[in-house]
XYZ file of C-alpha atoms in Angstrom:
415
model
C 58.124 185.424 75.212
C 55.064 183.165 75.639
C 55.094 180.480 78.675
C 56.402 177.156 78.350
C 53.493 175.320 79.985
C 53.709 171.473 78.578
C 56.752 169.328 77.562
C 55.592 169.845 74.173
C 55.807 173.018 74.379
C 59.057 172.853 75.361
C 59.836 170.666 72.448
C 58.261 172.589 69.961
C 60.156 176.164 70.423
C 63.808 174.465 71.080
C 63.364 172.901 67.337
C 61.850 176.578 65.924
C 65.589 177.392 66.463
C 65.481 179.246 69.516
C 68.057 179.204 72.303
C 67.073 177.665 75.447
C 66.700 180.892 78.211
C 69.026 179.345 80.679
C 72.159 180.620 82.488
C 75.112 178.333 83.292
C 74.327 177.581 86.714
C 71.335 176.132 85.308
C 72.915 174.391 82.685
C 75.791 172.941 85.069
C 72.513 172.019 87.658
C 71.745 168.398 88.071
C 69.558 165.969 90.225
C 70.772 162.780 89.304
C 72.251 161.866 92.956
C 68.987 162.410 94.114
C 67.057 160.199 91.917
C 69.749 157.322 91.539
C 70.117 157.220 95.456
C 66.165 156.826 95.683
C 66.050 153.975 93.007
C 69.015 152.691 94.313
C 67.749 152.479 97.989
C 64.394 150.325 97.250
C 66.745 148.270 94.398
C 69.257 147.572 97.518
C 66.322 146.751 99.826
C 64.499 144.328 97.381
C 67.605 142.727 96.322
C 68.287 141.246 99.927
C 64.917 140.351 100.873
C 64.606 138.505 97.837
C 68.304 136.541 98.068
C 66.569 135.833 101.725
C 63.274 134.283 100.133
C 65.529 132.175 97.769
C 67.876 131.127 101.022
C 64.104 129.897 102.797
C 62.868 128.229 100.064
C 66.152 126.598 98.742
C 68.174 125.896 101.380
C 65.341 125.579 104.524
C 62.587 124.422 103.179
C 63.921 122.546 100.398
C 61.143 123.555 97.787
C 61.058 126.290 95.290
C 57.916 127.237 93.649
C 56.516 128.768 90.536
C 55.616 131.913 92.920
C 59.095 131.882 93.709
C 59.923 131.648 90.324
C 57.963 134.466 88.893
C 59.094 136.822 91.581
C 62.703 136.202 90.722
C 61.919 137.171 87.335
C 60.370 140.344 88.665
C 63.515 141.171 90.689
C 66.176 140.852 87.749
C 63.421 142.993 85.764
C 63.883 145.529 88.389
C 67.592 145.407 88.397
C 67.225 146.094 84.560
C 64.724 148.835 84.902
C 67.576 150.150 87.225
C 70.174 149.673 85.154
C 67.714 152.103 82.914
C 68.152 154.804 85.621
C 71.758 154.507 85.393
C 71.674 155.422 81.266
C 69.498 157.197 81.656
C 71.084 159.651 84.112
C 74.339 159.265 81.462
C 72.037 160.500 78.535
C 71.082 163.824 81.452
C 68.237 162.355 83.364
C 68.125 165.102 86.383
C 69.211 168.009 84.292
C 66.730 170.823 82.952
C 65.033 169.850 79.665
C 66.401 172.630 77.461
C 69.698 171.940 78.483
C 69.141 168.024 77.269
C 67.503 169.371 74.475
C 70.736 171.131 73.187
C 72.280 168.023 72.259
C 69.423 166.023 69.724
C 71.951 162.992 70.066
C 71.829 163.040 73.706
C 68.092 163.327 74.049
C 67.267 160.512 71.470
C 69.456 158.529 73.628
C 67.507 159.084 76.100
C 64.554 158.788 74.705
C 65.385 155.397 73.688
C 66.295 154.106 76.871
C 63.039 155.578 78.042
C 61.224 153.495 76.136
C 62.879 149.956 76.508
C 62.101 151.304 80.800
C 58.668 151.402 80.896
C 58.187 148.083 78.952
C 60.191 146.423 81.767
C 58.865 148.422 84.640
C 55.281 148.006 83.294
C 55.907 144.000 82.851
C 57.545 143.763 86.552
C 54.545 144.971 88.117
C 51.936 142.825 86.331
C 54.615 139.762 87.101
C 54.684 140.630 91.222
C 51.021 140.527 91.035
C 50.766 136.891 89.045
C 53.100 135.548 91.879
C 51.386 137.001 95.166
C 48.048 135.168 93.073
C 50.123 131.623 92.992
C 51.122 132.658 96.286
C 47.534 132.588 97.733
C 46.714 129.759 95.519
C 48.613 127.557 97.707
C 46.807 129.134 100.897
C 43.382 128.745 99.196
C 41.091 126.181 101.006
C 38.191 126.667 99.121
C 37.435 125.853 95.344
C 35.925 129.562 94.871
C 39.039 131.319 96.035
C 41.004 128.771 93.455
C 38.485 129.560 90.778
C 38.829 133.530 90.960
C 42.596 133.230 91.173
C 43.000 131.847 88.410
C 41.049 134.016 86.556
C 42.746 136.687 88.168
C 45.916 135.459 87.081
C 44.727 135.176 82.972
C 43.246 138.543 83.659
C 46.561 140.153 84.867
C 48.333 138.045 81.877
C 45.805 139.394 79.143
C 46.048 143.050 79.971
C 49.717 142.948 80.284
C 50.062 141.941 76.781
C 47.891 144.620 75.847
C 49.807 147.346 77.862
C 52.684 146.029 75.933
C 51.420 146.063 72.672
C 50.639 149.748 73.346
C 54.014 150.851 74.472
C 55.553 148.825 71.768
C 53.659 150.145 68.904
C 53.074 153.431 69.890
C 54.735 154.465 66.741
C 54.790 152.814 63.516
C 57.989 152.370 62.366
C 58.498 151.784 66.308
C 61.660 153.517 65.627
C 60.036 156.913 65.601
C 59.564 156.715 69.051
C 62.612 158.143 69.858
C 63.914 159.067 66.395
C 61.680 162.448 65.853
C 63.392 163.302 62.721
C 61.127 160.205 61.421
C 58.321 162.301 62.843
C 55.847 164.539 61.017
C 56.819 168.369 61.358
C 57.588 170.330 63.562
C 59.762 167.916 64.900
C 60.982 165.952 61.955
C 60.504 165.644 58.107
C 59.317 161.951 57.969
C 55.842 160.584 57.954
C 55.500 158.316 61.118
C 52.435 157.772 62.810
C 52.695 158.186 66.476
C 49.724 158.184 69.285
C 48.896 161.749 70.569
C 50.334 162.392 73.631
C 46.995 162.940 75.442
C 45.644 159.341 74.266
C 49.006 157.750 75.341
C 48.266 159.662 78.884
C 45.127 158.640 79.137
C 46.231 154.481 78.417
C 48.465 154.830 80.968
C 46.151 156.102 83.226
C 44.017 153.057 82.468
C 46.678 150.808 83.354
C 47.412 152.657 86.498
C 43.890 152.511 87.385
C 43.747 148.944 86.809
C 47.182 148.563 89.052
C 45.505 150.070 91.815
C 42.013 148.024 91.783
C 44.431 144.622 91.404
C 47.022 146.433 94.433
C 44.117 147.160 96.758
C 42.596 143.375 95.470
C 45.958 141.692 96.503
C 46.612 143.331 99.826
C 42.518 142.480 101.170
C 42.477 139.277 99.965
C 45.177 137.373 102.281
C 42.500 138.314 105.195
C 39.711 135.617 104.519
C 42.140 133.362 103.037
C 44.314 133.172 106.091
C 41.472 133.790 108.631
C 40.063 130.455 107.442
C 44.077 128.362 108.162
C 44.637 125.865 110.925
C 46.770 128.917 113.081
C 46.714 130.424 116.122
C 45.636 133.838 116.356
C 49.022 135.278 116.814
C 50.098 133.731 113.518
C 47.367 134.685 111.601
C 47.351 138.500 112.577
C 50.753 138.568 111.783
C 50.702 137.042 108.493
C 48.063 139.622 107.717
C 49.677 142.554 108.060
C 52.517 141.529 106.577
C 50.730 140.900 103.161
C 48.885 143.818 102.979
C 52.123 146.085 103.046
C 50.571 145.560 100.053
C 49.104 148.731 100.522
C 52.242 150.634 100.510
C 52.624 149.715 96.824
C 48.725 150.675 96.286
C 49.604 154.091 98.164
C 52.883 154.578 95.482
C 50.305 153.977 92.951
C 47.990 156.200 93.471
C 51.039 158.715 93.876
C 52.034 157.375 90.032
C 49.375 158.462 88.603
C 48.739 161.681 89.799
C 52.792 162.612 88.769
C 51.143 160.698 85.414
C 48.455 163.161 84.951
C 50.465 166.157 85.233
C 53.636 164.918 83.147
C 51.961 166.098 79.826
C 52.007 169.938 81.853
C 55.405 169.774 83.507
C 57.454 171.439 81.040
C 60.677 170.125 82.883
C 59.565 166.708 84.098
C 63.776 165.377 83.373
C 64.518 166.973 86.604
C 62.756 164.850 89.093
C 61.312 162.508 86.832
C 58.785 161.446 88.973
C 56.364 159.458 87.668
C 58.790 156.613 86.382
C 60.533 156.959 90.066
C 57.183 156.543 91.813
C 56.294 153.328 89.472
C 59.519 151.804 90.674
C 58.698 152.266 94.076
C 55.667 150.654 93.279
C 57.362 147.697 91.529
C 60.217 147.542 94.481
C 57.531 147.969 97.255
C 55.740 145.157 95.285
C 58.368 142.418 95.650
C 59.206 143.205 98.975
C 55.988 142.929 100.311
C 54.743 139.987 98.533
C 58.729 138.453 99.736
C 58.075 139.168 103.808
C 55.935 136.248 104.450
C 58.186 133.558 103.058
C 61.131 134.942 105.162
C 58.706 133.394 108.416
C 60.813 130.452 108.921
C 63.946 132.240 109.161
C 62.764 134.543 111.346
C 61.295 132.009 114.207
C 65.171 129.989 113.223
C 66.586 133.357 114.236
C 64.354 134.002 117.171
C 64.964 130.108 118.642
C 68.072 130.552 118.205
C 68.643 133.869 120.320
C 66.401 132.248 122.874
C 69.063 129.396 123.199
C 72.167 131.762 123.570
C 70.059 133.518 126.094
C 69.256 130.056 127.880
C 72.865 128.996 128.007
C 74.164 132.160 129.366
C 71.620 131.478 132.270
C 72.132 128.332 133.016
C 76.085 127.209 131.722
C 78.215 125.730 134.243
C 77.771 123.674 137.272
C 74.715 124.342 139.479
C 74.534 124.340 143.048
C 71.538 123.495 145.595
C 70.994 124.640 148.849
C 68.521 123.576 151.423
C 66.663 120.467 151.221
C 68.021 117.325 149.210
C 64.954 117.643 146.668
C 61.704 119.469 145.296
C 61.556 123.283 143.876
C 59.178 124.467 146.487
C 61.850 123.654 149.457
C 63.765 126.537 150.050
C 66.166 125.534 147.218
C 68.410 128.109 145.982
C 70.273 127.956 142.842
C 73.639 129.060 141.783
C 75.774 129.055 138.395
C 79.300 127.731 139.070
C 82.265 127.646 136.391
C 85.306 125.516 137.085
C 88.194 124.661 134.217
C 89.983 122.372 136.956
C 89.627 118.563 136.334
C 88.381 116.225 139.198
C 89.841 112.487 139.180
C 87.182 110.306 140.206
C 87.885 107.103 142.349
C 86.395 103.803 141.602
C 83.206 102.515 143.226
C 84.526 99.020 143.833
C 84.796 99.477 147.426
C 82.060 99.922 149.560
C 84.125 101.696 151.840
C 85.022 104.333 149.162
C 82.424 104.984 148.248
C 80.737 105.524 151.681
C 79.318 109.275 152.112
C 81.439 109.663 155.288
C 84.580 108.448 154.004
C 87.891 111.292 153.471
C 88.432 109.217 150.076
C 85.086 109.945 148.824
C 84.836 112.822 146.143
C 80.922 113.269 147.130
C 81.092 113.943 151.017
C 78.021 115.716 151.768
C 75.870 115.893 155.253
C 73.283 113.423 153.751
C 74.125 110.315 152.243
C 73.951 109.463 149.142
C 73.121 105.533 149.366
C 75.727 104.691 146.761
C 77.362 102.305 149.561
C 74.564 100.406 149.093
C 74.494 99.590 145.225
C 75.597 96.205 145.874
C 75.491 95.963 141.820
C 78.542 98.593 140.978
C 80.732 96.363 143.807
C 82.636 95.625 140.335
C 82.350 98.726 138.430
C 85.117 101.123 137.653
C 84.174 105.027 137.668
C 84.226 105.154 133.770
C 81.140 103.000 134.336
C 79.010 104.815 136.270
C 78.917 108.063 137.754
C 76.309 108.947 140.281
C 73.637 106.807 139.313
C 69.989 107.015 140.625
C 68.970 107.139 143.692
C 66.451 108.190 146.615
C 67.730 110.849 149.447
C 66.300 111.069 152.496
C 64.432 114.183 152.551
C 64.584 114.193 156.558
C 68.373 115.063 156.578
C 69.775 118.359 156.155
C 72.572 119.092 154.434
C 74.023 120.814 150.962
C 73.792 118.135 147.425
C 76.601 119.621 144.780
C 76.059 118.992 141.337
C 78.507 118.832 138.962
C 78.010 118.500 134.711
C 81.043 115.581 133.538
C 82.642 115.094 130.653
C 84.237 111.823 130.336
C 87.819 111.394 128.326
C 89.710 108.473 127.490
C 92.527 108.730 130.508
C 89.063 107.453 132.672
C 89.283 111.242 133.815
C 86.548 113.469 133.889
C 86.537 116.899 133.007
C 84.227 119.671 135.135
């Protein structure tokens, strides 16, 4: 029996008639779990840094853009190239080609789905890359940078269409794509004309190139562009390495395209299928990576805010000074005090209440306090002032207390 060394191959011998050399444990064998809970992982991931981006630009920073636009485009693409996954894995994506090859229904099912993938997989890519360009448009202070971004930009929008004319057409009737009984023999009795599978490799290994020369483009160019902002250091370092995780999707590219080169010789490439896996971690990676920066404003929001939880816990309550009546470098000591019990404050319009040595008073320290001498709240009730300013003596000892208020409509006041 001669070697099955290419899909084709493969392909070739199951429709001579004969049966596939398989036993039933590797008929009953599938990897679907694996794949779908890969896809599924960077789908999961991209879908909630993306609702995040919307939540910044919508709801914080009250502005949506046509960056923000295009990239929400590219997300629903990659739910639907996920959704593809999903069929696909219905129609035996993850089981041993023979075995899908057993049932011609199944595999032109397949097939078809296939196709209708990597037209949306292909366009999500080229769309992530058109919004990171709008993206740095905005940071672009320089009419050079603005000139070859938007050349970039028709570039990206130019060869897209051309990838997509490719895939489209790639048979004429297109049906024949997956329909090989509209094929010439050996695989069908019909007269379409199809591209040969080596010149379809080697287009798609022309658009892969040209993903990773724009990829590697993408993730250096943030550097000058941000280098050259009105922001500290700190900002700027960190806004550059978040934009070239750009890399990351560069890196899955480059892994693409080698698992592209060697799909033609993989005689059972449905098991793993892992060159349209790696091209939708390179779509997923995409989106995320261009999404990080915008999420900057909630992240300082979250970071302020845990800064002010930590503050209160510090500092709630009552505080308490001991030492001298004033001054941080005096030997003052500090103390958090909690009370739920409510004080009822007397009224000030008696000097001798309101004298620091009196039993009545509420505010009997070892210092006074000089509120016997505010002639001016003689006719004030306690609702009217509290406590107001005033100079200690700093040459008497003694302990100051002081207390936070709340004031509530019984003229009571609540520690």
């Amino acid at each position: 029996m001669p070697a099955l060394t290419t899909g084709i191959d493969v392909l070739k011998r199951q429709f001579s008639g004969a049966p596939p050399p398989l036993t039933p444990e590797e008929i009953a064998f599938t990897n679907a779990p694996q794949i779908l809970a890969i896809t599924g992982s960077f789908f999961g991931a991209t879908v909630l840094i993306v609702m995040l981006r919307c939540y910044v630009r919508l709801r914080m920073l009250k502005v949506f853009g046509i960056d923000d636009y295009i990239m929400a485009f590219s997300t629903i693409l990659a739910a639907a190239t996920f959704a593809c996954f999903i069929f696909r894995v219905e129609y035996g994506l993850g089981k041993h080609f023979l075995v899908i090859l057993m049932d011609p229904v199944q595999y032109q099912n397949l097939t078809m789905v296939l196709y209708i993938h990597a037209i949306l997989v292909m366009v999500g890519i080229s769309s992530v890359k058109v919004s990171i360009a709008f993206f740095l448009l905005r940071l672009s202070p320089q009419t050079v940078y603005t000139r070859f971004l938007q050349s970039v930009i028709a570039i990206i929008i130019l060869y897209t269409i051309a990838c997509a004319g490719t895939l489209i057409f790639q048979c004429i009737p297109v049906e024949a794509t997956w329909n090989l009984s509209l094929r010439p023999p050996p695989f069908g009795t019909g007269d379409a004309k199809c591209f040969s599978l080596i010149t379809f490799r080697n287009i798609g290994l022309g658009n892969s190139a040209f993903n990773i020369l724009t990829d590697a483009l993408f993730a250096t160019m943030p550097i000058p562009l941000i280098w050259q902002l009105q922001l500290n250091l700190r900002t700027k370092v960190s806004l550059i390495i978040v934009l070239s995780l750009g890399w990351f999707a560069c890196a899955a590219s480059i892994i693409k395209t080698i698992q592209q080169y060697n799909v033609l010789t993989t005689p059972d490439w449905t098991v793993h299928d892992s060159f349209n896996v790696w091209s939708y971690i390179e779509l997923t990676i995409g989106i995320i990576a261009a999404s990080l920066p915008c999420l900057k404003p909630l992240f300082n929001w979250l970071l302020e805010t845990a800064r002010a939880f930590s503050s209160f816990g510090r500092s709630s309550g009552g505080t308490e000074y001991k030492g001298s009546a004033h001054g941080a470098n005096n030997g003052q000591r500090r103390t958090n005090e909690y009370s739920n019990k409510s004080i009822a404050l007397t009224s000030l319009t008696s000097r001798a209440e309101s004298t620091p040595h009196s039993s009545k008073s509420p505010y009997r320290t070892g210092a006074p306090t000089g509120l016997a001498e505010q002639e001016a709240l003689r006719s004030m009730s306690s609702t009217e002032s509290i406590l107001p300013l005033h100079q200690h003596d700093l040459t008497q000892a003694g302990i100051i207390v002081t207390r936070e208020v709340e004031v509530s409509n019984n003229n009571k006041w609540s520690v």
